Amino acid sequence: MHEPAGIPFGGLLASRADAERAPASLLGVMDATQSTYRDQCAEAPPAIRAAYDGACYNTVSETGVDCAGSVADLGDLGPDAAGFRESAARYSAAVEAELARGRTPFILGGDHAITPALVAAYAGRGPVHVVQWDAHPDMYPDFEGNRDSHACVAARLLEMPHVATITQIGIRTETAVQRGIRESAGGRVTQIPAWEAEQCPAFLSHLPDAAAVYLTVDMDGFDPAFAPAVAHPVPAGLSGRAGLELVKEIGATGRRLVGMDVVEACPDDRNNRTLILAARLIHEGVATVLARR
């Protein structure tokens, strides 16, 4: 059987010589220390790079944008032995450095607990509208006494003054406690539950036309038929097509994708279905950034 040599991440990665001029960057965060069920997602970043093999997938997006060599690969960061707060500071500093370079950062997780650290890097850069693709609202004030849990992501984001709104898409596990937090947020949270989202003609029509959007994709927002290898699978989720349409909607409506993470994919995946979908979402995100240039 003929099997060509692998080309990491679909051929989107820039050469070492060209990396400094790349308009986007890719960073792996191999941290699942705040996960409450499966922590294999810590191993996902290198697995995603390998699964999205450029010997099989070409560099052109669905919208016709050629993304070849447009992404600087920053490698992977892991957790700090001193604790999660120290780790989070390192992740945030890495994103800040990319923003200072004028690059759009794309992050491979890791569990969802890394997202507040990533979004914290946007403080002082104007309001950010977070779009959260997820089965879970992650709105607990704390989970089992841990304020940094991956079940508290949106609650921590609401504490950031520069986060103007949070749009949650695909939710199907909201508890009374989480609903109370959402309803007390003064209209900052818009929720499109799973049973409405698949038929929704436009996910982001409520956002300002020129909104700066940070997209965080928890892979369990998808139905397990499309993304079976996730840390917390929940039946009756959304399709891969719906996820790609969300990414494309950001650019098509004139809004700006200023950063993106894909989290909670696990590498124990037959035929790499979950990993390949995660990478394809990033690919379309990079295309959205390039189209604006």
mmCIF file of C-alpha atoms in Angstrom:
data_model
loop_
_atom_site.group_PDB
_atom_site.id
_atom_site.type_symbol
_atom_site.label_atom_id
_atom_site.label_comp_id
_atom_site.label_asym_id
_atom_site.label_seq_id
_atom_site.Cartn_x
_atom_site.Cartn_y
_atom_site.Cartn_z
ATOM 1 C CA MET A 1 0.000 0.000 0.000
ATOM 2 C CA HIS A 2 1.346 3.408 -0.970
ATOM 3 C CA GLU A 3 1.437 5.858 1.936
ATOM 4 C CA PRO A 4 3.365 9.106 1.318
ATOM 5 C CA ALA A 5 5.442 10.764 4.014
ATOM 6 C CA GLY A 6 3.348 12.919 6.316
ATOM 7 C CA ILE A 7 3.019 16.694 5.997
ATOM 8 C CA PRO A 8 2.013 18.168 9.383
ATOM 9 C CA PHE A 9 -1.181 20.179 9.697
ATOM 10 C CA GLY A 10 -2.273 20.001 6.101
ATOM 11 C CA GLY A 11 0.663 21.982 4.732
ATOM 12 C CA LEU A 12 -0.434 25.202 6.446
ATOM 13 C CA LEU A 13 2.716 25.528 8.542
ATOM 14 C CA ALA A 14 5.336 28.045 7.451
ATOM 15 C CA SER A 15 8.957 27.091 7.009
ATOM 16 C CA ARG A 16 11.414 28.222 9.641
ATOM 17 C CA ALA A 17 12.671 30.926 7.301
ATOM 18 C CA ASP A 18 9.183 32.275 6.630
ATOM 19 C CA ALA A 19 7.642 31.836 10.086
ATOM 20 C CA GLU A 20 8.266 35.404 11.232
ATOM 21 C CA ARG A 21 6.160 36.768 8.360
ATOM 22 C CA ALA A 22 3.260 34.359 8.889
ATOM 23 C CA PRO A 23 -0.035 36.157 9.693
ATOM 24 C CA ALA A 24 -1.264 33.393 12.025
ATOM 25 C CA SER A 25 0.287 31.108 14.599
ATOM 26 C CA LEU A 26 -0.441 27.690 16.065
ATOM 27 C CA LEU A 27 0.236 26.889 19.719
ATOM 28 C CA GLY A 28 -0.402 23.626 21.512
ATOM 29 C CA VAL A 29 -1.328 23.702 25.192
ATOM 30 C CA MET A 30 -0.930 20.183 26.573
ATOM 31 C CA ASP A 31 -2.775 20.791 29.811
ATOM 32 C CA ALA A 32 -5.723 18.797 31.157
ATOM 33 C CA THR A 33 -4.978 19.281 34.831
ATOM 34 C CA GLN A 34 -8.403 20.844 35.473
ATOM 35 C CA SER A 35 -10.402 18.113 33.746
ATOM 36 C CA THR A 36 -12.834 16.128 35.886
ATOM 37 C CA TYR A 37 -13.301 13.005 33.769
ATOM 38 C CA ARG A 38 -10.794 12.171 30.998
ATOM 39 C CA ASP A 39 -7.424 13.872 30.746
ATOM 40 C CA GLN A 40 -6.242 12.311 27.457
ATOM 41 C CA CYS A 41 -6.992 15.626 25.737
ATOM 42 C CA ALA A 42 -3.648 16.854 27.084
ATOM 43 C CA GLU A 43 -2.035 14.697 24.399
ATOM 44 C CA ALA A 44 -4.107 16.112 21.541
ATOM 45 C CA PRO A 45 -1.974 18.962 20.087
ATOM 46 C CA PRO A 46 0.750 16.865 18.397
ATOM 47 C CA ALA A 47 -1.858 14.271 17.438
ATOM 48 C CA ILE A 48 -3.966 16.915 15.663
ATOM 49 C CA ARG A 49 -0.954 18.175 13.716
ATOM 50 C CA ALA A 50 -0.166 14.642 12.563
ATOM 51 C CA ALA A 51 -3.760 13.574 11.818
ATOM 52 C CA TYR A 52 -4.412 16.511 9.487
ATOM 53 C CA ASP A 53 -1.869 15.236 7.013
ATOM 54 C CA GLY A 54 -1.067 17.384 3.988
ATOM 55 C CA ALA A 55 -0.373 14.234 1.997
ATOM 56 C CA CYS A 56 -4.159 13.764 2.100
ATOM 57 C CA TYR A 57 -5.614 17.255 2.631
ATOM 58 C CA ASN A 58 -4.693 20.250 0.488
ATOM 59 C CA THR A 59 -4.134 23.797 1.717
ATOM 60 C CA VAL A 60 -7.225 25.436 0.180
ATOM 61 C CA SER A 61 -10.201 26.212 2.422
ATOM 62 C CA GLU A 62 -13.857 25.669 1.556
ATOM 63 C CA THR A 63 -14.054 29.360 0.679
ATOM 64 C CA GLY A 64 -11.195 29.011 -1.820
ATOM 65 C CA VAL A 65 -8.455 30.630 0.262
ATOM 66 C CA ASP A 66 -5.037 28.992 -0.095
ATOM 67 C CA CYS A 67 -3.536 28.880 3.392
ATOM 68 C CA ALA A 68 -0.215 27.266 2.462
ATOM 69 C CA GLY A 69 2.659 28.388 4.686
ATOM 70 C CA SER A 70 0.523 30.949 6.509
ATOM 71 C CA VAL A 71 0.854 29.586 10.050
ATOM 72 C CA ALA A 72 3.892 29.777 12.341
ATOM 73 C CA ASP A 73 4.066 26.692 14.540
ATOM 74 C CA LEU A 74 5.060 27.700 18.083
ATOM 75 C CA GLY A 75 5.205 24.145 19.384
ATOM 76 C CA ASP A 76 3.592 23.020 22.616
ATOM 77 C CA LEU A 77 3.435 24.296 26.175
ATOM 78 C CA GLY A 78 2.761 22.036 29.146
ATOM 79 C CA PRO A 79 1.605 22.613 32.710
ATOM 80 C CA ASP A 80 3.859 24.258 35.252
ATOM 81 C CA ALA A 81 4.823 22.147 38.229
ATOM 82 C CA ALA A 82 4.066 25.135 40.486
ATOM 83 C CA GLY A 83 0.342 24.910 39.733
ATOM 84 C CA PHE A 84 -2.364 25.926 37.294
ATOM 85 C CA ARG A 85 -2.281 29.664 38.040
ATOM 86 C CA GLU A 86 1.384 29.740 37.037
ATOM 87 C CA SER A 87 0.596 27.688 33.949
ATOM 88 C CA ALA A 88 -2.234 30.037 32.999
ATOM 89 C CA ALA A 89 0.088 33.041 33.239
ATOM 90 C CA ARG A 90 2.462 31.384 30.748
ATOM 91 C CA TYR A 91 -0.346 30.578 28.315
ATOM 92 C CA SER A 92 -1.643 34.133 28.508
ATOM 93 C CA ALA A 93 1.841 35.586 27.963
ATOM 94 C CA ALA A 94 2.292 33.420 24.859
ATOM 95 C CA VAL A 95 -0.924 34.787 23.341
ATOM 96 C CA GLU A 96 -0.002 38.361 24.300
ATOM 97 C CA ALA A 97 3.297 37.958 22.462
ATOM 98 C CA GLU A 98 1.506 36.831 19.307
ATOM 99 C CA LEU A 99 -0.920 39.731 19.443
ATOM 100 C CA ALA A 100 1.994 42.135 19.876
ATOM 101 C CA ARG A 101 3.523 40.654 16.703
ATOM 102 C CA GLY A 102 0.293 41.348 14.848
ATOM 103 C CA ARG A 103 -0.483 37.654 14.412
ATOM 104 C CA THR A 104 -3.762 35.860 15.031
ATOM 105 C CA PRO A 105 -3.240 32.974 17.475
ATOM 106 C CA PHE A 106 -4.861 29.558 17.075
ATOM 107 C CA ILE A 107 -4.559 27.221 20.060
ATOM 108 C CA LEU A 108 -4.870 23.455 20.300
ATOM 109 C CA GLY A 109 -5.899 22.191 23.756
ATOM 110 C CA GLY A 110 -5.875 20.646 26.259
ATOM 111 C CA ASP A 111 -9.017 20.929 28.335
ATOM 112 C CA HIS A 112 -11.317 23.933 28.292
ATOM 113 C CA ALA A 113 -9.867 25.415 31.464
ATOM 114 C CA ILE A 114 -7.099 27.033 29.379
ATOM 115 C CA THR A 115 -9.514 29.394 27.598
ATOM 116 C CA PRO A 116 -9.845 32.118 30.285
ATOM 117 C CA ALA A 117 -6.054 32.476 30.313
ATOM 118 C CA LEU A 118 -6.024 32.852 26.529
ATOM 119 C CA VAL A 119 -8.832 35.427 26.483
ATOM 120 C CA ALA A 120 -7.206 37.371 29.341
ATOM 121 C CA ALA A 121 -4.438 38.296 26.887
ATOM 122 C CA TYR A 122 -6.892 40.537 24.990
ATOM 123 C CA ALA A 123 -7.364 42.966 27.887
ATOM 124 C CA GLY A 124 -6.716 46.517 26.738
ATOM 125 C CA ARG A 125 -7.386 45.686 23.074
ATOM 126 C CA GLY A 126 -11.026 46.715 23.006
ATOM 127 C CA PRO A 127 -14.138 44.655 23.645
ATOM 128 C CA VAL A 128 -14.053 40.984 22.675
ATOM 129 C CA HIS A 129 -17.110 38.892 21.897
ATOM 130 C CA VAL A 130 -16.529 35.282 22.910
ATOM 131 C CA VAL A 131 -18.339 32.606 20.905
ATOM 132 C CA GLN A 132 -18.428 29.269 22.735
ATOM 133 C CA TRP A 133 -19.292 26.047 20.865
ATOM 134 C CA ASP A 134 -20.024 23.535 23.607
ATOM 135 C CA ALA A 135 -22.376 20.914 25.021
ATOM 136 C CA HIS A 136 -21.874 22.451 28.479
ATOM 137 C CA PRO A 137 -22.375 26.078 29.556
ATOM 138 C CA ASP A 138 -19.323 25.910 31.874
ATOM 139 C CA MET A 139 -21.044 28.476 34.062
ATOM 140 C CA TYR A 140 -20.420 27.083 37.556
ATOM 141 C CA PRO A 141 -18.994 29.697 39.955
ATOM 142 C CA ASP A 142 -16.782 26.851 41.143
ATOM 143 C CA PHE A 143 -16.848 23.095 40.613
ATOM 144 C CA GLU A 144 -16.089 20.896 43.600
ATOM 145 C CA GLY A 145 -14.347 23.889 45.151
ATOM 146 C CA ASN A 146 -12.174 24.615 42.113
ATOM 147 C CA ARG A 147 -12.695 28.002 40.432
ATOM 148 C CA ASP A 148 -10.249 27.057 37.661
ATOM 149 C CA SER A 149 -12.145 23.918 36.629
ATOM 150 C CA HIS A 150 -13.062 23.424 32.994
ATOM 151 C CA ALA A 151 -16.675 23.571 34.243
ATOM 152 C CA CYS A 152 -16.173 27.253 35.176
ATOM 153 C CA VAL A 153 -14.852 28.683 31.899
ATOM 154 C CA ALA A 154 -17.755 31.013 31.084
ATOM 155 C CA ALA A 155 -18.092 32.133 34.695
ATOM 156 C CA ARG A 156 -14.459 33.260 34.663
ATOM 157 C CA LEU A 157 -14.900 34.979 31.280
ATOM 158 C CA LEU A 158 -17.835 36.989 32.634
ATOM 159 C CA GLU A 159 -15.490 38.433 35.272
ATOM 160 C CA MET A 160 -13.341 40.049 32.544
ATOM 161 C CA PRO A 161 -14.448 43.629 31.714
ATOM 162 C CA HIS A 162 -13.122 43.362 28.158
ATOM 163 C CA VAL A 163 -15.400 40.393 27.393
ATOM 164 C CA ALA A 164 -18.457 42.221 26.078
ATOM 165 C CA THR A 165 -20.628 39.184 25.385
ATOM 166 C CA ILE A 166 -20.594 35.401 25.343
ATOM 167 C CA THR A 167 -22.567 33.478 22.727
ATOM 168 C CA GLN A 168 -23.035 29.815 23.655
ATOM 169 C CA ILE A 169 -23.962 27.426 20.830
ATOM 170 C CA GLY A 170 -24.967 23.782 21.203
ATOM 171 C CA ILE A 171 -25.702 23.755 24.926
ATOM 172 C CA ARG A 172 -27.657 20.733 26.177
ATOM 173 C CA THR A 173 -26.610 20.205 29.817
ATOM 174 C CA GLU A 174 -27.489 23.440 31.654
ATOM 175 C CA THR A 175 -28.188 22.998 35.368
ATOM 176 C CA ALA A 176 -30.239 25.328 37.554
ATOM 177 C CA VAL A 177 -27.091 26.811 39.097
ATOM 178 C CA GLN A 178 -25.622 27.601 35.698
ATOM 179 C CA ARG A 179 -28.908 28.998 34.404
ATOM 180 C CA GLY A 180 -29.009 31.343 37.375
ATOM 181 C CA ILE A 181 -25.531 32.687 36.600
ATOM 182 C CA ARG A 182 -26.467 33.193 32.945
ATOM 183 C CA GLU A 183 -29.713 34.976 33.760
ATOM 184 C CA SER A 184 -27.954 37.285 36.229
ATOM 185 C CA ALA A 185 -25.360 38.362 33.633
ATOM 186 C CA GLY A 186 -27.380 41.356 32.465
ATOM 187 C CA GLY A 187 -27.905 40.193 28.897
ATOM 188 C CA ARG A 188 -24.221 39.521 28.223
ATOM 189 C CA VAL A 189 -24.898 35.841 27.479
ATOM 190 C CA THR A 190 -26.855 34.648 24.446
ATOM 191 C CA GLN A 191 -27.532 30.927 24.386
ATOM 192 C CA ILE A 192 -28.517 28.898 21.319
ATOM 193 C CA PRO A 193 -29.253 25.403 22.626
ATOM 194 C CA ALA A 194 -28.524 22.329 20.530
ATOM 195 C CA TRP A 195 -32.154 21.705 19.595
ATOM 196 C CA GLU A 196 -32.325 25.164 18.004
ATOM 197 C CA ALA A 197 -28.784 25.585 16.689
ATOM 198 C CA GLU A 198 -28.855 23.013 13.888
ATOM 199 C CA GLN A 199 -31.732 24.920 12.247
ATOM 200 C CA CYS A 200 -30.407 28.390 13.043
ATOM 201 C CA PRO A 201 -29.905 30.446 9.828
ATOM 202 C CA ALA A 202 -27.342 32.753 11.474
ATOM 203 C CA PHE A 203 -25.554 32.185 14.760
ATOM 204 C CA LEU A 204 -24.132 35.665 15.224
ATOM 205 C CA SER A 205 -26.783 38.106 13.970
ATOM 206 C CA HIS A 206 -27.043 39.628 17.453
ATOM 207 C CA LEU A 207 -23.387 40.747 17.462
ATOM 208 C CA PRO A 208 -22.170 44.146 16.214
ATOM 209 C CA ASP A 209 -21.166 44.167 12.542
ATOM 210 C CA ALA A 210 -17.473 44.794 13.220
ATOM 211 C CA ALA A 211 -17.248 42.709 16.396
ATOM 212 C CA ALA A 212 -13.913 41.234 17.415
ATOM 213 C CA VAL A 213 -14.717 37.549 17.901
ATOM 214 C CA TYR A 214 -12.753 35.027 19.931
ATOM 215 C CA LEU A 215 -14.006 31.532 19.089
ATOM 216 C CA THR A 216 -13.607 28.692 21.579
ATOM 217 C CA VAL A 217 -14.646 25.263 20.322
ATOM 218 C CA ASP A 218 -15.158 22.474 22.815
ATOM 219 C CA MET A 219 -15.326 19.412 20.587
ATOM 220 C CA ASP A 220 -18.107 17.913 22.700
ATOM 221 C CA GLY A 221 -20.407 20.523 21.161
ATOM 222 C CA PHE A 222 -20.542 18.196 18.164
ATOM 223 C CA ASP A 223 -22.631 15.067 18.137
ATOM 224 C CA PRO A 224 -20.482 12.025 18.985
ATOM 225 C CA ALA A 225 -21.185 10.738 15.470
ATOM 226 C CA PHE A 226 -18.927 13.525 14.182
ATOM 227 C CA ALA A 227 -16.539 13.838 17.134
ATOM 228 C CA PRO A 228 -16.573 10.623 19.186
ATOM 229 C CA ALA A 229 -13.264 11.077 20.997
ATOM 230 C CA VAL A 230 -13.901 13.878 23.459
ATOM 231 C CA ALA A 231 -13.411 14.249 27.174
ATOM 232 C CA HIS A 232 -17.143 14.504 27.969
ATOM 233 C CA PRO A 233 -19.332 13.143 25.135
ATOM 234 C CA VAL A 234 -22.990 14.216 25.112
ATOM 235 C CA PRO A 235 -25.483 12.712 22.633
ATOM 236 C CA ALA A 236 -27.638 14.746 20.241
ATOM 237 C CA GLY A 237 -25.119 17.439 19.450
ATOM 238 C CA LEU A 238 -24.376 19.409 16.290
ATOM 239 C CA SER A 239 -22.956 18.404 12.931
ATOM 240 C CA GLY A 240 -19.536 19.052 11.478
ATOM 241 C CA ARG A 241 -21.228 21.107 8.768
ATOM 242 C CA ALA A 242 -22.822 23.404 11.355
ATOM 243 C CA GLY A 243 -19.434 23.983 12.992
ATOM 244 C CA LEU A 244 -17.765 24.912 9.723
ATOM 245 C CA GLU A 245 -20.636 27.239 8.838
ATOM 246 C CA LEU A 246 -20.126 29.057 12.149
ATOM 247 C CA VAL A 247 -16.444 29.680 11.377
ATOM 248 C CA LYS A 248 -17.263 30.912 7.880
ATOM 249 C CA GLU A 249 -20.094 33.124 9.179
ATOM 250 C CA ILE A 250 -17.614 35.177 11.205
ATOM 251 C CA GLY A 251 -15.772 36.315 8.090
ATOM 252 C CA ALA A 252 -18.759 36.487 5.772
ATOM 253 C CA THR A 253 -20.531 38.991 8.017
ATOM 254 C CA GLY A 254 -17.572 41.364 8.324
ATOM 255 C CA ARG A 255 -16.739 40.449 11.905
ATOM 256 C CA ARG A 256 -13.108 39.853 12.855
ATOM 257 C CA LEU A 257 -11.771 36.543 14.120
ATOM 258 C CA VAL A 258 -9.097 37.676 16.581
ATOM 259 C CA GLY A 259 -8.267 34.278 18.083
ATOM 260 C CA MET A 260 -9.500 30.724 18.342
ATOM 261 C CA ASP A 261 -8.991 27.598 20.395
ATOM 262 C CA VAL A 262 -10.110 23.996 19.891
ATOM 263 C CA VAL A 263 -10.207 21.960 23.088
ATOM 264 C CA GLU A 264 -11.131 18.614 24.663
ATOM 265 C CA ALA A 265 -10.395 16.360 21.683
ATOM 266 C CA CYS A 266 -8.800 13.067 22.676
ATOM 267 C CA PRO A 267 -6.299 11.167 20.499
ATOM 268 C CA ASP A 268 -7.834 7.721 21.173
ATOM 269 C CA ASP A 269 -9.952 8.121 18.058
ATOM 270 C CA ARG A 270 -10.518 5.496 15.359
ATOM 271 C CA ASN A 271 -9.559 7.008 11.983
ATOM 272 C CA ASN A 272 -8.801 10.323 13.742
ATOM 273 C CA ARG A 273 -12.299 11.682 13.050
ATOM 274 C CA THR A 274 -12.325 14.070 16.013
ATOM 275 C CA LEU A 275 -8.768 15.272 15.460
ATOM 276 C CA ILE A 276 -9.291 15.889 11.749
ATOM 277 C CA LEU A 277 -12.481 17.869 12.384
ATOM 278 C CA ALA A 278 -10.650 19.958 15.003
ATOM 279 C CA ALA A 279 -7.900 20.733 12.514
ATOM 280 C CA ARG A 280 -10.362 21.531 9.743
ATOM 281 C CA LEU A 281 -12.064 24.106 11.939
ATOM 282 C CA ILE A 282 -8.692 25.787 12.509
ATOM 283 C CA HIS A 283 -8.002 25.642 8.760
ATOM 284 C CA GLU A 284 -11.237 27.515 8.006
ATOM 285 C CA GLY A 285 -10.426 29.954 10.804
ATOM 286 C CA VAL A 286 -7.034 30.723 9.247
ATOM 287 C CA ALA A 287 -8.766 31.243 5.895
ATOM 288 C CA THR A 288 -11.116 33.755 7.551
ATOM 289 C CA VAL A 289 -8.114 35.714 8.843
ATOM 290 C CA LEU A 290 -6.319 35.638 5.478
ATOM 291 C CA ALA A 291 -9.422 36.788 3.603
ATOM 292 C CA ARG A 292 -9.493 40.000 5.661
ATOM 293 C CA ARG A 293 -5.941 40.795 4.551
#
